[in-house]
PDB file of C-alpha atoms in Angstrom:
ATOM      1  CA  UNK A   1     199.221 250.840  62.770  1.00 56.00           C
ATOM      2  CA  UNK A   2     200.422 254.318  63.825  1.00 65.00           C
ATOM      3  CA  UNK A   3     198.371 256.690  65.918  1.00 84.00           C
ATOM      4  CA  UNK A   4     197.012 259.809  64.294  1.00 94.00           C
ATOM      5  CA  UNK A   5     198.974 262.977  65.121  1.00 96.00           C
ATOM      6  CA  UNK A   6     197.409 265.615  67.338  1.00 97.00           C
ATOM      7  CA  UNK A   7     199.002 268.567  69.148  1.00 97.00           C
ATOM      8  CA  UNK A   8     199.660 267.737  72.776  1.00 96.00           C
ATOM      9  CA  UNK A   9     197.954 270.871  74.007  1.00 97.00           C
ATOM     10  CA  UNK A  10     195.994 273.909  72.936  1.00 98.00           C
ATOM     11  CA  UNK A  11     194.602 276.774  74.940  1.00 97.00           C
ATOM     12  CA  UNK A  12     192.214 279.657  74.574  1.00 97.00           C
ATOM     13  CA  UNK A  13     190.314 282.238  76.563  1.00 97.00           C
ATOM     14  CA  UNK A  14     186.579 282.102  77.190  1.00 97.00           C
ATOM     15  CA  UNK A  15     184.661 283.224  74.141  1.00 97.00           C
ATOM     16  CA  UNK A  16     187.498 282.538  71.738  1.00 97.00           C
ATOM     17  CA  UNK A  17     187.707 279.794  69.118  1.00 97.00           C
ATOM     18  CA  UNK A  18     190.296 277.059  68.922  1.00 98.00           C
ATOM     19  CA  UNK A  19     191.068 274.353  66.388  1.00 98.00           C
ATOM     20  CA  UNK A  20     192.597 270.949  67.043  1.00 98.00           C
ATOM     21  CA  UNK A  21     194.203 269.155  64.125  1.00 98.00           C
ATOM     22  CA  UNK A  22     194.402 265.428  63.510  1.00 98.00           C
ATOM     23  CA  UNK A  23     196.859 264.296  60.844  1.00 97.00           C
ATOM     24  CA  UNK A  24     196.909 260.849  59.360  1.00 94.00           C
ATOM     25  CA  UNK A  25     197.539 259.329  55.963  1.00 92.00           C
ATOM     26  CA  UNK A  26     195.658 258.407  52.825  1.00 91.00           C
ATOM     27  CA  UNK A  27     195.024 255.019  54.469  1.00 90.00           C
ATOM     28  CA  UNK A  28     192.983 256.492  57.285  1.00 92.00           C
ATOM     29  CA  UNK A  29     191.913 260.140  57.583  1.00 94.00           C
ATOM     30  CA  UNK A  30     192.434 260.872  53.900  1.00 94.00           C
ATOM     31  CA  UNK A  31     190.821 257.677  52.700  1.00 91.00           C
ATOM     32  CA  UNK A  32     187.577 257.621  54.659  1.00 90.00           C
ATOM     33  CA  UNK A  33     184.957 260.057  55.842  1.00 93.00           C
ATOM     34  CA  UNK A  34     184.828 258.087  59.083  1.00 94.00           C
ATOM     35  CA  UNK A  35     186.627 260.573  61.328  1.00 96.00           C
ATOM     36  CA  UNK A  36     185.169 261.080  64.777  1.00 97.00           C
ATOM     37  CA  UNK A  37     186.068 263.249  67.756  1.00 98.00           C
ATOM     38  CA  UNK A  38     185.705 262.505  71.477  1.00 98.00           C
ATOM     39  CA  UNK A  39     185.786 264.687  74.573  1.00 98.00           C
ATOM     40  CA  UNK A  40     187.094 263.182  77.801  1.00 98.00           C
ATOM     41  CA  UNK A  41     186.959 264.839  81.192  1.00 97.00           C
ATOM     42  CA  UNK A  42     189.247 263.494  83.956  1.00 96.00           C
ATOM     43  CA  UNK A  43     188.096 260.172  85.302  1.00 95.00           C
ATOM     44  CA  UNK A  44     185.251 259.924  82.798  1.00 97.00           C
ATOM     45  CA  UNK A  45     184.592 257.871  79.701  1.00 98.00           C
ATOM     46  CA  UNK A  46     185.029 259.577  76.338  1.00 98.00           C
ATOM     47  CA  UNK A  47     181.982 261.251  74.804  1.00 98.00           C
ATOM     48  CA  UNK A  48     181.276 261.365  71.082  1.00 97.00           C
ATOM     49  CA  UNK A  49     181.270 264.955  69.808  1.00 98.00           C
ATOM     50  CA  UNK A  50     181.610 264.610  66.012  1.00 97.00           C
ATOM     51  CA  UNK A  51     181.124 261.652  63.647  1.00 96.00           C
ATOM     52  CA  UNK A  52     181.682 261.195  59.918  1.00 95.00           C
ATOM     53  CA  UNK A  53     183.993 264.224  59.850  1.00 96.00           C
ATOM     54  CA  UNK A  54     181.441 266.940  60.503  1.00 97.00           C
ATOM     55  CA  UNK A  55     178.210 265.569  61.984  1.00 96.00           C
ATOM     56  CA  UNK A  56     177.124 266.320  65.546  1.00 97.00           C
ATOM     57  CA  UNK A  57     175.166 263.792  67.600  1.00 95.00           C
ATOM     58  CA  UNK A  58     171.953 265.006  69.108  1.00 94.00           C
ATOM     59  CA  UNK A  59     172.629 267.030  72.231  1.00 95.00           C
ATOM     60  CA  UNK A  60     176.113 268.201  71.311  1.00 97.00           C
ATOM     61  CA  UNK A  61     176.464 271.969  71.184  1.00 96.00           C
ATOM     62  CA  UNK A  62     176.712 273.585  67.764  1.00 96.00           C
ATOM     63  CA  UNK A  63     179.831 275.326  69.079  1.00 98.00           C
ATOM     64  CA  UNK A  64     181.595 272.116  68.083  1.00 98.00           C
ATOM     65  CA  UNK A  65     182.307 271.578  64.392  1.00 98.00           C
ATOM     66  CA  UNK A  66     184.484 269.274  62.334  1.00 98.00           C
ATOM     67  CA  UNK A  67     186.098 269.363  58.924  1.00 97.00           C
ATOM     68  CA  UNK A  68     188.682 267.573  56.816  1.00 97.00           C
ATOM     69  CA  UNK A  69     191.171 268.504  54.141  1.00 97.00           C
ATOM     70  CA  UNK A  70     193.305 265.801  52.615  1.00 97.00           C
ATOM     71  CA  UNK A  71     194.906 263.746  55.366  1.00 96.00           C
ATOM     72  CA  UNK A  72     194.119 266.237  58.132  1.00 98.00           C
ATOM     73  CA  UNK A  73     190.893 266.523  60.079  1.00 98.00           C
ATOM     74  CA  UNK A  74     190.088 269.388  62.406  1.00 98.00           C
ATOM     75  CA  UNK A  75     187.845 270.033  65.372  1.00 98.00           C
ATOM     76  CA  UNK A  76     186.858 273.642  66.007  1.00 98.00           C
ATOM     77  CA  UNK A  77     185.299 274.831  69.231  1.00 98.00           C
ATOM     78  CA  UNK A  78     183.840 278.326  69.105  1.00 97.00           C
ATOM     79  CA  UNK A  79     182.758 280.484  72.023  1.00 97.00           C
ATOM     80  CA  UNK A  80     185.025 278.613  74.437  1.00 97.00           C
ATOM     81  CA  UNK A  81     183.544 277.865  77.830  1.00 97.00           C
ATOM     82  CA  UNK A  82     185.208 276.661  81.008  1.00 97.00           C
ATOM     83  CA  UNK A  83     183.395 273.321  80.703  1.00 97.00           C
ATOM     84  CA  UNK A  84     185.136 272.672  77.384  1.00 97.00           C
ATOM     85  CA  UNK A  85     188.416 272.117  79.222  1.00 98.00           C
ATOM     86  CA  UNK A  86     189.128 268.431  78.611  1.00 98.00           C
ATOM     87  CA  UNK A  87     191.140 266.004  76.532  1.00 98.00           C
ATOM     88  CA  UNK A  88     190.072 265.557  72.916  1.00 98.00           C
ATOM     89  CA  UNK A  89     190.763 262.524  70.743  1.00 98.00           C
ATOM     90  CA  UNK A  90     190.253 261.987  67.050  1.00 98.00           C
ATOM     91  CA  UNK A  91     189.644 258.578  65.536  1.00 97.00           C
ATOM     92  CA  UNK A  92     189.482 257.177  62.037  1.00 95.00           C
ATOM     93  CA  UNK A  93     188.815 253.920  60.283  1.00 90.00           C
ATOM     94  CA  UNK A  94     191.984 252.645  58.630  1.00 87.00           C
ATOM     95  CA  UNK A  95     192.600 250.244  55.781  1.00 83.00           C
ATOM     96  CA  UNK A  96     194.928 247.569  57.008  1.00 66.00           C
ATOM     97  CA  UNK A  97     194.509 243.889  56.121  1.00 60.00           C
ATOM     98  CA  UNK A  98     191.181 244.241  57.897  1.00 65.00           C
ATOM     99  CA  UNK A  99     189.302 247.448  58.436  1.00 63.00           C
ATOM    100  CA  UNK A 100     190.498 248.689  61.797  1.00 85.00           C
ATOM    101  CA  UNK A 101     190.260 251.790  63.921  1.00 91.00           C
ATOM    102  CA  UNK A 102     193.028 254.161  65.006  1.00 93.00           C
ATOM    103  CA  UNK A 103     193.020 256.972  67.574  1.00 95.00           C
ATOM    104  CA  UNK A 104     195.012 260.164  67.822  1.00 96.00           C
ATOM    105  CA  UNK A 105     197.315 260.706  70.766  1.00 95.00           C
ATOM    106  CA  UNK A 106     194.964 263.236  72.337  1.00 97.00           C
ATOM    107  CA  UNK A 107     195.012 266.996  72.886  1.00 97.00           C
ATOM    108  CA  UNK A 108     194.650 268.712  76.240  1.00 98.00           C
ATOM    109  CA  UNK A 109     192.484 271.819  75.914  1.00 98.00           C
ATOM    110  CA  UNK A 110     193.028 274.455  78.575  1.00 97.00           C
ATOM    111  CA  UNK A 111     190.552 277.307  78.944  1.00 96.00           C
ATOM    112  CA  UNK A 112     192.541 280.197  80.348  1.00 93.00           C
TER     113      UNK A 112
ATOM    114  CA  UNK B   1     168.444 253.627  76.216  1.00 91.00           C
ATOM    115  CA  UNK B   2     171.371 251.299  75.703  1.00 94.00           C
ATOM    116  CA  UNK B   3     173.994 251.207  78.432  1.00 97.00           C
ATOM    117  CA  UNK B   4     177.248 249.282  78.714  1.00 98.00           C
ATOM    118  CA  UNK B   5     178.906 248.017  81.892  1.00 98.00           C
ATOM    119  CA  UNK B   6     182.338 246.405  82.162  1.00 98.00           C
ATOM    120  CA  UNK B   7     183.105 243.812  84.801  1.00 97.00           C
ATOM    121  CA  UNK B   8     186.018 241.597  85.735  1.00 95.00           C
ATOM    122  CA  UNK B   9     189.033 241.272  88.008  1.00 95.00           C
ATOM    123  CA  UNK B  10     190.872 244.477  88.838  1.00 95.00           C
ATOM    124  CA  UNK B  11     194.172 242.673  89.409  1.00 97.00           C
ATOM    125  CA  UNK B  12     195.828 240.141  87.121  1.00 97.00           C
ATOM    126  CA  UNK B  13     199.211 238.477  87.576  1.00 97.00           C
ATOM    127  CA  UNK B  14     201.872 238.765  84.876  1.00 97.00           C
ATOM    128  CA  UNK B  15     201.748 236.029  82.216  1.00 97.00           C
ATOM    129  CA  UNK B  16     198.120 235.248  83.059  1.00 97.00           C
ATOM    130  CA  UNK B  17     195.007 235.994  81.004  1.00 98.00           C
ATOM    131  CA  UNK B  18     192.960 239.144  81.518  1.00 98.00           C
ATOM    132  CA  UNK B  19     189.241 238.482  81.170  1.00 98.00           C
ATOM    133  CA  UNK B  20     186.574 241.181  81.030  1.00 98.00           C
ATOM    134  CA  UNK B  21     182.878 241.172  80.225  1.00 98.00           C
ATOM    135  CA  UNK B  22     180.691 243.965  78.917  1.00 98.00           C
ATOM    136  CA  UNK B  23     176.989 243.705  79.687  1.00 98.00           C
ATOM    137  CA  UNK B  24     174.592 245.475  77.340  1.00 96.00           C
ATOM    138  CA  UNK B  25     171.355 246.734  78.892  1.00 96.00           C
ATOM    139  CA  UNK B  26     168.415 248.567  77.399  1.00 94.00           C
ATOM    140  CA  UNK B  27     168.660 246.790  74.062  1.00 92.00           C
ATOM    141  CA  UNK B  28     169.609 243.520  72.404  1.00 91.00           C
ATOM    142  CA  UNK B  29     173.244 242.948  71.494  1.00 92.00           C
ATOM    143  CA  UNK B  30     172.168 241.026  68.411  1.00 89.00           C
ATOM    144  CA  UNK B  31     169.721 243.562  66.983  1.00 82.00           C
ATOM    145  CA  UNK B  32     170.763 246.305  64.657  1.00 80.00           C
ATOM    146  CA  UNK B  33     174.055 246.670  62.865  1.00 88.00           C
ATOM    147  CA  UNK B  34     176.786 247.279  65.393  1.00 91.00           C
ATOM    148  CA  UNK B  35     180.394 246.576  66.189  1.00 93.00           C
ATOM    149  CA  UNK B  36     181.026 245.930  69.878  1.00 96.00           C
ATOM    150  CA  UNK B  37     184.513 247.120  70.739  1.00 96.00           C
ATOM    151  CA  UNK B  38     187.124 247.091  73.466  1.00 98.00           C
ATOM    152  CA  UNK B  39     189.343 250.145  73.965  1.00 98.00           C
ATOM    153  CA  UNK B  40     191.954 250.750  76.652  1.00 98.00           C
ATOM    154  CA  UNK B  41     193.740 253.715  78.168  1.00 97.00           C
ATOM    155  CA  UNK B  42     196.885 253.493  80.324  1.00 97.00           C
ATOM    156  CA  UNK B  43     197.045 256.073  83.069  1.00 96.00           C
ATOM    157  CA  UNK B  44     197.881 259.496  81.680  1.00 94.00           C
ATOM    158  CA  UNK B  45     197.990 258.200  78.113  1.00 95.00           C
ATOM    159  CA  UNK B  46     195.768 258.057  75.053  1.00 95.00           C
ATOM    160  CA  UNK B  47     193.140 255.653  73.816  1.00 96.00           C
ATOM    161  CA  UNK B  48     194.089 252.390  72.121  1.00 95.00           C
ATOM    162  CA  UNK B  49     191.575 250.352  70.119  1.00 94.00           C
ATOM    163  CA  UNK B  50     191.889 246.652  70.988  1.00 96.00           C
ATOM    164  CA  UNK B  51     189.348 245.036  68.721  1.00 95.00           C
ATOM    165  CA  UNK B  52     185.685 244.458  67.958  1.00 95.00           C
ATOM    166  CA  UNK B  53     183.064 241.866  67.239  1.00 94.00           C
ATOM    167  CA  UNK B  54     180.247 242.367  64.774  1.00 90.00           C
ATOM    168  CA  UNK B  55     176.637 241.452  65.400  1.00 81.00           C
ATOM    169  CA  UNK B  56     177.220 238.408  63.183  1.00 82.00           C
ATOM    170  CA  UNK B  57     180.161 237.267  65.320  1.00 87.00           C
ATOM    171  CA  UNK B  58     183.012 238.218  62.981  1.00 90.00           C
ATOM    172  CA  UNK B  59     185.978 239.908  64.641  1.00 93.00           C
ATOM    173  CA  UNK B  60     188.715 242.439  63.906  1.00 91.00           C
ATOM    174  CA  UNK B  61     191.734 243.022  66.125  1.00 92.00           C
ATOM    175  CA  UNK B  62     194.456 245.630  66.520  1.00 91.00           C
ATOM    176  CA  UNK B  63     197.423 244.066  64.686  1.00 88.00           C
ATOM    177  CA  UNK B  64     199.725 244.954  67.584  1.00 90.00           C
ATOM    178  CA  UNK B  65     197.629 242.842  69.981  1.00 93.00           C
ATOM    179  CA  UNK B  66     196.120 240.297  67.616  1.00 92.00           C
ATOM    180  CA  UNK B  67     198.200 237.323  68.766  1.00 95.00           C
ATOM    181  CA  UNK B  68     196.977 237.752  72.362  1.00 97.00           C
ATOM    182  CA  UNK B  69     193.369 238.926  71.964  1.00 97.00           C
ATOM    183  CA  UNK B  70     190.091 237.087  71.710  1.00 97.00           C
ATOM    184  CA  UNK B  71     186.716 238.835  71.658  1.00 97.00           C
ATOM    185  CA  UNK B  72     183.549 236.781  71.853  1.00 96.00           C
ATOM    186  CA  UNK B  73     179.830 237.350  72.269  1.00 94.00           C
ATOM    187  CA  UNK B  74     177.169 235.594  74.333  1.00 93.00           C
ATOM    188  CA  UNK B  75     173.831 236.684  72.930  1.00 92.00           C
ATOM    189  CA  UNK B  76     171.890 234.706  75.551  1.00 93.00           C
ATOM    190  CA  UNK B  77     173.405 236.891  78.266  1.00 95.00           C
ATOM    191  CA  UNK B  78     173.539 240.057  76.140  1.00 95.00           C
ATOM    192  CA  UNK B  79     177.271 240.268  76.783  1.00 96.00           C
ATOM    193  CA  UNK B  80     180.541 240.375  74.905  1.00 97.00           C
ATOM    194  CA  UNK B  81     183.915 239.546  76.363  1.00 97.00           C
ATOM    195  CA  UNK B  82     187.608 240.256  76.073  1.00 98.00           C
ATOM    196  CA  UNK B  83     190.452 237.869  76.770  1.00 98.00           C
ATOM    197  CA  UNK B  84     194.026 239.129  76.640  1.00 98.00           C
ATOM    198  CA  UNK B  85     196.674 236.486  77.243  1.00 97.00           C
ATOM    199  CA  UNK B  86     200.249 236.648  78.513  1.00 97.00           C
ATOM    200  CA  UNK B  87     199.747 240.032  80.144  1.00 97.00           C
ATOM    201  CA  UNK B  88     202.561 242.261  81.367  1.00 97.00           C
ATOM    202  CA  UNK B  89     202.676 245.528  83.270  1.00 97.00           C
ATOM    203  CA  UNK B  90     202.265 247.305  79.930  1.00 97.00           C
ATOM    204  CA  UNK B  91     198.689 245.994  79.809  1.00 98.00           C
ATOM    205  CA  UNK B  92     197.770 247.928  82.951  1.00 98.00           C
ATOM    206  CA  UNK B  93     195.031 250.339  81.897  1.00 98.00           C
ATOM    207  CA  UNK B  94     191.411 251.392  82.123  1.00 98.00           C
ATOM    208  CA  UNK B  95     189.484 249.125  79.784  1.00 98.00           C
ATOM    209  CA  UNK B  96     186.354 250.438  78.081  1.00 98.00           C
ATOM    210  CA  UNK B  97     183.713 248.658  76.063  1.00 98.00           C
ATOM    211  CA  UNK B  98     181.954 250.717  73.414  1.00 98.00           C
ATOM    212  CA  UNK B  99     179.383 250.463  70.638  1.00 96.00           C
ATOM    213  CA  UNK B 100     180.283 251.366  67.058  1.00 93.00           C
ATOM    214  CA  UNK B 101     177.259 251.906  64.819  1.00 90.00           C
ATOM    215  CA  UNK B 102     177.744 250.437  61.366  1.00 86.00           C
ATOM    216  CA  UNK B 103     174.414 251.300  59.803  1.00 82.00           C
ATOM    217  CA  UNK B 104     171.836 253.786  61.024  1.00 81.00           C
ATOM    218  CA  UNK B 105     169.009 255.616  59.326  1.00 81.00           C
ATOM    219  CA  UNK B 106     169.846 258.669  61.392  1.00 81.00           C
ATOM    220  CA  UNK B 107     172.342 259.598  64.054  1.00 85.00           C
ATOM    221  CA  UNK B 108     175.932 258.527  64.627  1.00 88.00           C
ATOM    222  CA  UNK B 109     177.555 256.039  62.277  1.00 86.00           C
ATOM    223  CA  UNK B 110     181.046 254.615  62.157  1.00 89.00           C
ATOM    224  CA  UNK B 111     181.811 256.080  65.578  1.00 94.00           C
ATOM    225  CA  UNK B 112     181.741 255.000  69.213  1.00 96.00           C
ATOM    226  CA  UNK B 113     178.438 256.458  70.332  1.00 95.00           C
ATOM    227  CA  UNK B 114     178.006 254.604  73.633  1.00 97.00           C
ATOM    228  CA  UNK B 115     180.754 253.803  76.149  1.00 98.00           C
ATOM    229  CA  UNK B 116     180.898 251.916  79.397  1.00 98.00           C
ATOM    230  CA  UNK B 117     182.237 253.705  82.443  1.00 97.00           C
ATOM    231  CA  UNK B 118     185.524 251.819  82.213  1.00 98.00           C
ATOM    232  CA  UNK B 119     187.213 249.368  84.541  1.00 98.00           C
ATOM    233  CA  UNK B 120     190.757 249.615  85.874  1.00 98.00           C
ATOM    234  CA  UNK B 121     192.913 246.531  85.426  1.00 98.00           C
ATOM    235  CA  UNK B 122     196.326 246.333  87.062  1.00 98.00           C
ATOM    236  CA  UNK B 123     198.863 243.708  86.076  1.00 97.00           C
ATOM    237  CA  UNK B 124     201.064 242.968  89.058  1.00 96.00           C
ATOM    238  CA  UNK B 125     202.306 240.025  91.088  1.00 94.00           C
TER     239      UNK B 125
END
């Protein structure tokens, strides 16, 4: 199974908005509303930020939002803050012979 | 609240079997509707899903690792385990255990909502 495609890096200034894309196929992103997004700071475990395309877990800032169109999901972070600088990964369920999970390659967000 | 903790050897010799355990605290591994997963991350690289075991004991594995992976659960110890055979240097990574919620009345579903802190495993002679 192939990894989902994410840009290697994105950047933005404090207060700005950025969007990270996650492109898959009709067998994963396009076929299920089970896309999730994770934030990972250096040396730390990933943290769930968005589940089922656009839902935020309790405690996650409403500056984080998710969406999907066709085979591409997106994570938008508005009002960028220095603490948002991290790696971001998307994930989706995928329909192989058994229902599996696939991750994106990750995107490094730099807050300028 | 539920917490996960990985444990196991930090160094494994090539061709041997990597064995890790994830201990679940703050809740029962057999209650609720969850997948218990293993995920790894080589240094400087992205996340790779290894496989999972359902509350019932059924398993799913990453096709690229399926021939070498076994995930099992010990409900009496509230633990689930990973065995990866015939390891090479390419298996050197931080290994995470994580919970994937299958069914929930509210809150995260079909996503890894709880992660262990991760454990570094190096494959080297």
